[in-house]
Amino acid sequence: MAKTMVDTLVFKPWQSVGVFKFDDDIANYQNELADWVFEPIDEYGLEHYHLNDDSRMISIRHGKIGSIFCYETLIYQGVNLIGLTIDEFKNITQSDYVGTPEEIDFEDDGYPQVIYNFDDIGARVWVKKGKIVTIIVAGKDSYSDEPADD
């Protein structure tokens, strides 16, 4: 049975988004990355692959998949988490954020974004105007604010 587009966007906390497994060697995915654009090392020592439509980005450190940024679609239990409210997200994922949400306003449009950390599922959820606009998910080895040993 062929995989559908939705299958490629299914989130399994701490494990994967679609075929991309967290903390796995990026070299294992060269066929899947044929339509992605590579970006070399940035100021944080990370490399990235992103789709031309900017709907997803994969962050890589030392050749391993660290985190996956989802801007349009991230499926969990058959539901797209992008576009939900934070309460809907909490209900569907059966998780809660930790700490105090961080508010940032970097787009100069008068609408700040609020960032919620869901440490129990490895997700950083960005909300703008009451709706989720971005979810960054990662594996256990990558889900930390601590700098990696280089």
mmCIF file with all atom_site columns, C-alpha atoms in Angstrom:
data_model
loop_
_atom_site.group_PDB
_atom_site.id
_atom_site.type_symbol
_atom_site.label_atom_id
_atom_site.label_alt_id
_atom_site.label_comp_id
_atom_site.label_asym_id
_atom_site.label_entity_id
_atom_site.label_seq_id
_atom_site.pdbx_PDB_ins_code
_atom_site.Cartn_x
_atom_site.Cartn_y
_atom_site.Cartn_z
_atom_site.occupancy
_atom_site.B_iso_or_equiv
_atom_site.pdbx_formal_charge
_atom_site.auth_seq_id
_atom_site.auth_comp_id
_atom_site.auth_asym_id
_atom_site.auth_atom_id
_atom_site.pdbx_PDB_model_num
ATOM 1   C CA . MET A 1 1   ? 0.000  0.000  0.000  1.00 0.00 ? 1   MET A CA 1
ATOM 2   C CA . ALA A 1 2   ? 1.407  3.407  -0.999 1.00 0.00 ? 2   ALA A CA 1
ATOM 3   C CA . LYS A 1 3   ? 1.908  6.049  1.646  1.00 0.00 ? 3   LYS A CA 1
ATOM 4   C CA . THR A 1 4   ? -0.306 9.104  1.438  1.00 0.00 ? 4   THR A CA 1
ATOM 5   C CA . MET A 1 5   ? 0.799  12.684 2.106  1.00 0.00 ? 5   MET A CA 1
ATOM 6   C CA . VAL A 1 6   ? -0.883 12.478 5.514  1.00 0.00 ? 6   VAL A CA 1
ATOM 7   C CA . ASP A 1 7   ? 1.195  9.383  6.395  1.00 0.00 ? 7   ASP A CA 1
ATOM 8   C CA . THR A 1 8   ? 4.364  11.436 5.907  1.00 0.00 ? 8   THR A CA 1
ATOM 9   C CA . LEU A 1 9   ? 3.199  13.942 8.536  1.00 0.00 ? 9   LEU A CA 1
ATOM 10  C CA . VAL A 1 10  ? 2.191  11.634 11.385 1.00 0.00 ? 10  VAL A CA 1
ATOM 11  C CA . PHE A 1 11  ? 3.842  12.560 14.689 1.00 0.00 ? 11  PHE A CA 1
ATOM 12  C CA . LYS A 1 12  ? 4.927  9.845  17.112 1.00 0.00 ? 12  LYS A CA 1
ATOM 13  C CA . PRO A 1 13  ? 6.228  11.643 20.229 1.00 0.00 ? 13  PRO A CA 1
ATOM 14  C CA . TRP A 1 14  ? 9.952  11.105 20.852 1.00 0.00 ? 14  TRP A CA 1
ATOM 15  C CA . GLN A 1 15  ? 10.132 8.830  17.788 1.00 0.00 ? 15  GLN A CA 1
ATOM 16  C CA . SER A 1 16  ? 9.356  10.375 14.423 1.00 0.00 ? 16  SER A CA 1
ATOM 17  C CA . VAL A 1 17  ? 7.417  12.532 12.007 1.00 0.00 ? 17  VAL A CA 1
ATOM 18  C CA . GLY A 1 18  ? 6.476  10.286 9.107  1.00 0.00 ? 18  GLY A CA 1
ATOM 19  C CA . VAL A 1 19  ? 9.535  8.332  8.011  1.00 0.00 ? 19  VAL A CA 1
ATOM 20  C CA . PHE A 1 20  ? 11.985 10.746 9.658  1.00 0.00 ? 20  PHE A CA 1
ATOM 21  C CA . LYS A 1 21  ? 13.168 9.247  12.952 1.00 0.00 ? 21  LYS A CA 1
ATOM 22  C CA . PHE A 1 22  ? 14.629 11.562 15.564 1.00 0.00 ? 22  PHE A CA 1
ATOM 23  C CA . ASP A 1 23  ? 18.316 11.128 16.361 1.00 0.00 ? 23  ASP A CA 1
ATOM 24  C CA . ASP A 1 24  ? 18.769 8.952  13.246 1.00 0.00 ? 24  ASP A CA 1
ATOM 25  C CA . ASP A 1 25  ? 21.507 9.530  10.679 1.00 0.00 ? 25  ASP A CA 1
ATOM 26  C CA . ILE A 1 26  ? 20.271 11.925 7.972  1.00 0.00 ? 26  ILE A CA 1
ATOM 27  C CA . ALA A 1 27  ? 22.210 9.925  5.362  1.00 0.00 ? 27  ALA A CA 1
ATOM 28  C CA . ASN A 1 28  ? 19.537 7.215  5.705  1.00 0.00 ? 28  ASN A CA 1
ATOM 29  C CA . TYR A 1 29  ? 16.982 9.571  4.108  1.00 0.00 ? 29  TYR A CA 1
ATOM 30  C CA . GLN A 1 30  ? 18.643 10.787 0.904  1.00 0.00 ? 30  GLN A CA 1
ATOM 31  C CA . ASN A 1 31  ? 15.821 9.430  -1.290 1.00 0.00 ? 31  ASN A CA 1
ATOM 32  C CA . GLU A 1 32  ? 13.155 11.111 0.866  1.00 0.00 ? 32  GLU A CA 1
ATOM 33  C CA . LEU A 1 33  ? 15.094 14.398 0.777  1.00 0.00 ? 33  LEU A CA 1
ATOM 34  C CA . ALA A 1 34  ? 15.335 14.608 -3.035 1.00 0.00 ? 34  ALA A CA 1
ATOM 35  C CA . ASP A 1 35  ? 12.837 17.517 -3.163 1.00 0.00 ? 35  ASP A CA 1
ATOM 36  C CA . TRP A 1 36  ? 14.187 19.297 -0.079 1.00 0.00 ? 36  TRP A CA 1
ATOM 37  C CA . VAL A 1 37  ? 16.636 22.230 -0.091 1.00 0.00 ? 37  VAL A CA 1
ATOM 38  C CA . PHE A 1 38  ? 19.835 21.879 1.951  1.00 0.00 ? 38  PHE A CA 1
ATOM 39  C CA . GLU A 1 39  ? 21.100 24.811 4.036  1.00 0.00 ? 39  GLU A CA 1
ATOM 40  C CA . PRO A 1 40  ? 24.660 24.616 5.383  1.00 0.00 ? 40  PRO A CA 1
ATOM 41  C CA . ILE A 1 41  ? 25.751 25.147 8.976  1.00 0.00 ? 41  ILE A CA 1
ATOM 42  C CA . ASP A 1 42  ? 24.199 28.199 10.651 1.00 0.00 ? 42  ASP A CA 1
ATOM 43  C CA . GLU A 1 43  ? 25.371 30.257 13.639 1.00 0.00 ? 43  GLU A CA 1
ATOM 44  C CA . TYR A 1 44  ? 24.153 27.510 16.001 1.00 0.00 ? 44  TYR A CA 1
ATOM 45  C CA . GLY A 1 45  ? 26.171 24.762 14.314 1.00 0.00 ? 45  GLY A CA 1
ATOM 46  C CA . LEU A 1 46  ? 23.080 23.256 12.682 1.00 0.00 ? 46  LEU A CA 1
ATOM 47  C CA . GLU A 1 47  ? 22.323 22.224 9.131  1.00 0.00 ? 47  GLU A CA 1
ATOM 48  C CA . HIS A 1 48  ? 18.800 22.256 7.736  1.00 0.00 ? 48  HIS A CA 1
ATOM 49  C CA . TYR A 1 49  ? 16.700 20.739 5.015  1.00 0.00 ? 49  TYR A CA 1
ATOM 50  C CA . HIS A 1 50  ? 13.475 22.498 4.098  1.00 0.00 ? 50  HIS A CA 1
ATOM 51  C CA . LEU A 1 51  ? 10.751 21.976 1.549  1.00 0.00 ? 51  LEU A CA 1
ATOM 52  C CA . ASN A 1 52  ? 10.421 24.560 -1.209 1.00 0.00 ? 52  ASN A CA 1
ATOM 53  C CA . ASP A 1 53  ? 6.958  25.494 0.075  1.00 0.00 ? 53  ASP A CA 1
ATOM 54  C CA . ASP A 1 54  ? 8.446  26.088 3.558  1.00 0.00 ? 54  ASP A CA 1
ATOM 55  C CA . SER A 1 55  ? 5.862  23.796 5.160  1.00 0.00 ? 55  SER A CA 1
ATOM 56  C CA . ARG A 1 56  ? 8.522  21.757 6.995  1.00 0.00 ? 56  ARG A CA 1
ATOM 57  C CA . MET A 1 57  ? 12.148 21.967 8.015  1.00 0.00 ? 57  MET A CA 1
ATOM 58  C CA . ILE A 1 58  ? 14.508 19.367 9.472  1.00 0.00 ? 58  ILE A CA 1
ATOM 59  C CA . SER A 1 59  ? 17.330 20.516 11.717 1.00 0.00 ? 59  SER A CA 1
ATOM 60  C CA . ILE A 1 60  ? 20.485 18.370 11.787 1.00 0.00 ? 60  ILE A CA 1
ATOM 61  C CA . ARG A 1 61  ? 23.432 18.393 14.182 1.00 0.00 ? 61  ARG A CA 1
ATOM 62  C CA . HIS A 1 62  ? 26.455 16.180 13.583 1.00 0.00 ? 62  HIS A CA 1
ATOM 63  C CA . GLY A 1 63  ? 24.578 14.319 10.849 1.00 0.00 ? 63  GLY A CA 1
ATOM 64  C CA . LYS A 1 64  ? 21.646 13.344 13.072 1.00 0.00 ? 64  LYS A CA 1
ATOM 65  C CA . ILE A 1 65  ? 18.002 14.464 12.828 1.00 0.00 ? 65  ILE A CA 1
ATOM 66  C CA . GLY A 1 66  ? 17.466 16.777 15.771 1.00 0.00 ? 66  GLY A CA 1
ATOM 67  C CA . SER A 1 67  ? 14.147 18.493 15.344 1.00 0.00 ? 67  SER A CA 1
ATOM 68  C CA . ILE A 1 68  ? 11.421 18.877 12.762 1.00 0.00 ? 68  ILE A CA 1
ATOM 69  C CA . PHE A 1 69  ? 9.621  22.177 12.280 1.00 0.00 ? 69  PHE A CA 1
ATOM 70  C CA . CYS A 1 70  ? 6.035  21.885 11.036 1.00 0.00 ? 70  CYS A CA 1
ATOM 71  C CA . TYR A 1 71  ? 4.277  25.012 9.782  1.00 0.00 ? 71  TYR A CA 1
ATOM 72  C CA . GLU A 1 72  ? 1.138  23.678 8.065  1.00 0.00 ? 72  GLU A CA 1
ATOM 73  C CA . THR A 1 73  ? 0.487  20.089 9.040  1.00 0.00 ? 73  THR A CA 1
ATOM 74  C CA . LEU A 1 74  ? 1.404  17.745 11.875 1.00 0.00 ? 74  LEU A CA 1
ATOM 75  C CA . ILE A 1 75  ? -0.923 14.782 12.339 1.00 0.00 ? 75  ILE A CA 1
ATOM 76  C CA . TYR A 1 76  ? -1.472 13.192 15.739 1.00 0.00 ? 76  TYR A CA 1
ATOM 77  C CA . GLN A 1 77  ? -4.199 10.591 16.274 1.00 0.00 ? 77  GLN A CA 1
ATOM 78  C CA . GLY A 1 78  ? -5.736 11.538 12.932 1.00 0.00 ? 78  GLY A CA 1
ATOM 79  C CA . VAL A 1 79  ? -5.954 15.278 13.729 1.00 0.00 ? 79  VAL A CA 1
ATOM 80  C CA . ASN A 1 80  ? -3.900 18.122 12.255 1.00 0.00 ? 80  ASN A CA 1
ATOM 81  C CA . LEU A 1 81  ? -2.478 19.929 15.301 1.00 0.00 ? 81  LEU A CA 1
ATOM 82  C CA . ILE A 1 82  ? -1.642 23.083 13.321 1.00 0.00 ? 82  ILE A CA 1
ATOM 83  C CA . GLY A 1 83  ? -4.554 25.523 13.538 1.00 0.00 ? 83  GLY A CA 1
ATOM 84  C CA . LEU A 1 84  ? -5.891 24.238 16.861 1.00 0.00 ? 84  LEU A CA 1
ATOM 85  C CA . THR A 1 85  ? -6.123 26.238 20.083 1.00 0.00 ? 85  THR A CA 1
ATOM 86  C CA . ILE A 1 86  ? -3.711 25.367 22.877 1.00 0.00 ? 86  ILE A CA 1
ATOM 87  C CA . ASP A 1 87  ? -6.580 23.820 24.863 1.00 0.00 ? 87  ASP A CA 1
ATOM 88  C CA . GLU A 1 88  ? -7.541 21.604 21.913 1.00 0.00 ? 88  GLU A CA 1
ATOM 89  C CA . PHE A 1 89  ? -3.892 20.572 21.570 1.00 0.00 ? 89  PHE A CA 1
ATOM 90  C CA . LYS A 1 90  ? -3.685 19.705 25.271 1.00 0.00 ? 90  LYS A CA 1
ATOM 91  C CA . ASN A 1 91  ? -6.873 17.645 25.043 1.00 0.00 ? 91  ASN A CA 1
ATOM 92  C CA . ILE A 1 92  ? -5.815 15.681 21.945 1.00 0.00 ? 92  ILE A CA 1
ATOM 93  C CA . THR A 1 93  ? -2.248 15.016 23.092 1.00 0.00 ? 93  THR A CA 1
ATOM 94  C CA . GLN A 1 94  ? -3.252 14.441 26.731 1.00 0.00 ? 94  GLN A CA 1
ATOM 95  C CA . SER A 1 95  ? -0.301 16.578 27.776 1.00 0.00 ? 95  SER A CA 1
ATOM 96  C CA . ASP A 1 96  ? 0.250  19.950 29.376 1.00 0.00 ? 96  ASP A CA 1
ATOM 97  C CA . TYR A 1 97  ? 2.875  22.618 28.947 1.00 0.00 ? 97  TYR A CA 1
ATOM 98  C CA . VAL A 1 98  ? 5.506  23.278 31.573 1.00 0.00 ? 98  VAL A CA 1
ATOM 99  C CA . GLY A 1 99  ? 6.751  26.579 32.883 1.00 0.00 ? 99  GLY A CA 1
ATOM 100 C CA . THR A 1 100 ? 5.561  29.985 31.833 1.00 0.00 ? 100 THR A CA 1
ATOM 101 C CA . PRO A 1 101 ? 4.815  30.465 28.125 1.00 0.00 ? 101 PRO A CA 1
ATOM 102 C CA . GLU A 1 102 ? 7.213  32.839 26.405 1.00 0.00 ? 102 GLU A CA 1
ATOM 103 C CA . GLU A 1 103 ? 5.825  35.717 24.330 1.00 0.00 ? 103 GLU A CA 1
ATOM 104 C CA . ILE A 1 104 ? 7.802  37.112 21.406 1.00 0.00 ? 104 ILE A CA 1
ATOM 105 C CA . ASP A 1 105 ? 6.936  39.601 18.690 1.00 0.00 ? 105 ASP A CA 1
ATOM 106 C CA . PHE A 1 106 ? 9.378  39.215 15.819 1.00 0.00 ? 106 PHE A CA 1
ATOM 107 C CA . GLU A 1 107 ? 7.152  39.796 12.795 1.00 0.00 ? 107 GLU A CA 1
ATOM 108 C CA . ASP A 1 108 ? 6.334  43.480 13.414 1.00 0.00 ? 108 ASP A CA 1
ATOM 109 C CA . ASP A 1 109 ? 2.659  42.887 12.676 1.00 0.00 ? 109 ASP A CA 1
ATOM 110 C CA . GLY A 1 110 ? 1.367  43.661 16.166 1.00 0.00 ? 110 GLY A CA 1
ATOM 111 C CA . TYR A 1 111 ? 0.534  40.007 16.878 1.00 0.00 ? 111 TYR A CA 1
ATOM 112 C CA . PRO A 1 112 ? 3.029  38.366 19.221 1.00 0.00 ? 112 PRO A CA 1
ATOM 113 C CA . GLN A 1 113 ? 3.517  34.624 19.293 1.00 0.00 ? 113 GLN A CA 1
ATOM 114 C CA . VAL A 1 114 ? 3.323  32.612 22.494 1.00 0.00 ? 114 VAL A CA 1
ATOM 115 C CA . ILE A 1 115 ? 5.580  29.564 22.859 1.00 0.00 ? 115 ILE A CA 1
ATOM 116 C CA . TYR A 1 116 ? 4.510  26.618 25.014 1.00 0.00 ? 116 TYR A CA 1
ATOM 117 C CA . ASN A 1 117 ? 6.877  23.785 25.971 1.00 0.00 ? 117 ASN A CA 1
ATOM 118 C CA . PHE A 1 118 ? 5.375  20.316 26.176 1.00 0.00 ? 118 PHE A CA 1
ATOM 119 C CA . ASP A 1 119 ? 8.312  18.423 27.645 1.00 0.00 ? 119 ASP A CA 1
ATOM 120 C CA . ASP A 1 120 ? 6.376  15.169 28.066 1.00 0.00 ? 120 ASP A CA 1
ATOM 121 C CA . ILE A 1 121 ? 6.002  14.764 24.274 1.00 0.00 ? 121 ILE A CA 1
ATOM 122 C CA . GLY A 1 122 ? 9.019  16.756 23.036 1.00 0.00 ? 122 GLY A CA 1
ATOM 123 C CA . ALA A 1 123 ? 7.088  19.587 21.424 1.00 0.00 ? 123 ALA A CA 1
ATOM 124 C CA . ARG A 1 124 ? 7.488  23.346 21.358 1.00 0.00 ? 124 ARG A CA 1
ATOM 125 C CA . VAL A 1 125 ? 4.178  24.875 20.251 1.00 0.00 ? 125 VAL A CA 1
ATOM 126 C CA . TRP A 1 126 ? 3.909  28.401 18.799 1.00 0.00 ? 126 TRP A CA 1
ATOM 127 C CA . VAL A 1 127 ? 0.526  30.156 18.964 1.00 0.00 ? 127 VAL A CA 1
ATOM 128 C CA . LYS A 1 128 ? -0.471 33.353 17.163 1.00 0.00 ? 128 LYS A CA 1
ATOM 129 C CA . LYS A 1 129 ? -3.873 35.020 17.468 1.00 0.00 ? 129 LYS A CA 1
ATOM 130 C CA . GLY A 1 130 ? -5.111 32.040 19.513 1.00 0.00 ? 130 GLY A CA 1
ATOM 131 C CA . LYS A 1 131 ? -4.205 29.353 16.961 1.00 0.00 ? 131 LYS A CA 1
ATOM 132 C CA . ILE A 1 132 ? -1.183 27.065 16.639 1.00 0.00 ? 132 ILE A CA 1
ATOM 133 C CA . VAL A 1 133 ? 1.008  28.203 13.736 1.00 0.00 ? 133 VAL A CA 1
ATOM 134 C CA . THR A 1 134 ? 4.190  26.164 14.286 1.00 0.00 ? 134 THR A CA 1
ATOM 135 C CA . ILE A 1 135 ? 5.145  23.013 16.157 1.00 0.00 ? 135 ILE A CA 1
ATOM 136 C CA . ILE A 1 136 ? 8.763  22.013 16.624 1.00 0.00 ? 136 ILE A CA 1
ATOM 137 C CA . VAL A 1 137 ? 9.185  18.386 17.686 1.00 0.00 ? 137 VAL A CA 1
ATOM 138 C CA . ALA A 1 138 ? 12.311 16.486 18.632 1.00 0.00 ? 138 ALA A CA 1
ATOM 139 C CA . GLY A 1 139 ? 13.728 13.259 19.978 1.00 0.00 ? 139 GLY A CA 1
ATOM 140 C CA . LYS A 1 140 ? 14.878 12.830 23.554 1.00 0.00 ? 140 LYS A CA 1
ATOM 141 C CA . ASP A 1 141 ? 18.542 13.348 22.677 1.00 0.00 ? 141 ASP A CA 1
ATOM 142 C CA . SER A 1 142 ? 17.752 16.655 20.980 1.00 0.00 ? 142 SER A CA 1
ATOM 143 C CA . TYR A 1 143 ? 15.009 18.085 23.181 1.00 0.00 ? 143 TYR A CA 1
ATOM 144 C CA . SER A 1 144 ? 17.001 20.356 25.410 1.00 0.00 ? 144 SER A CA 1
ATOM 145 C CA . ASP A 1 145 ? 18.132 23.944 25.634 1.00 0.00 ? 145 ASP A CA 1
ATOM 146 C CA . GLU A 1 146 ? 21.539 22.709 26.732 1.00 0.00 ? 146 GLU A CA 1
ATOM 147 C CA . PRO A 1 147 ? 24.277 23.168 24.140 1.00 0.00 ? 147 PRO A CA 1
ATOM 148 C CA . ALA A 1 148 ? 25.497 19.947 22.597 1.00 0.00 ? 148 ALA A CA 1
ATOM 149 C CA . ASP A 1 149 ? 29.106 18.879 23.062 1.00 0.00 ? 149 ASP A CA 1
ATOM 150 C CA . ASP A 1 150 ? 30.820 19.650 19.787 1.00 0.00 ? 150 ASP A CA 1
#
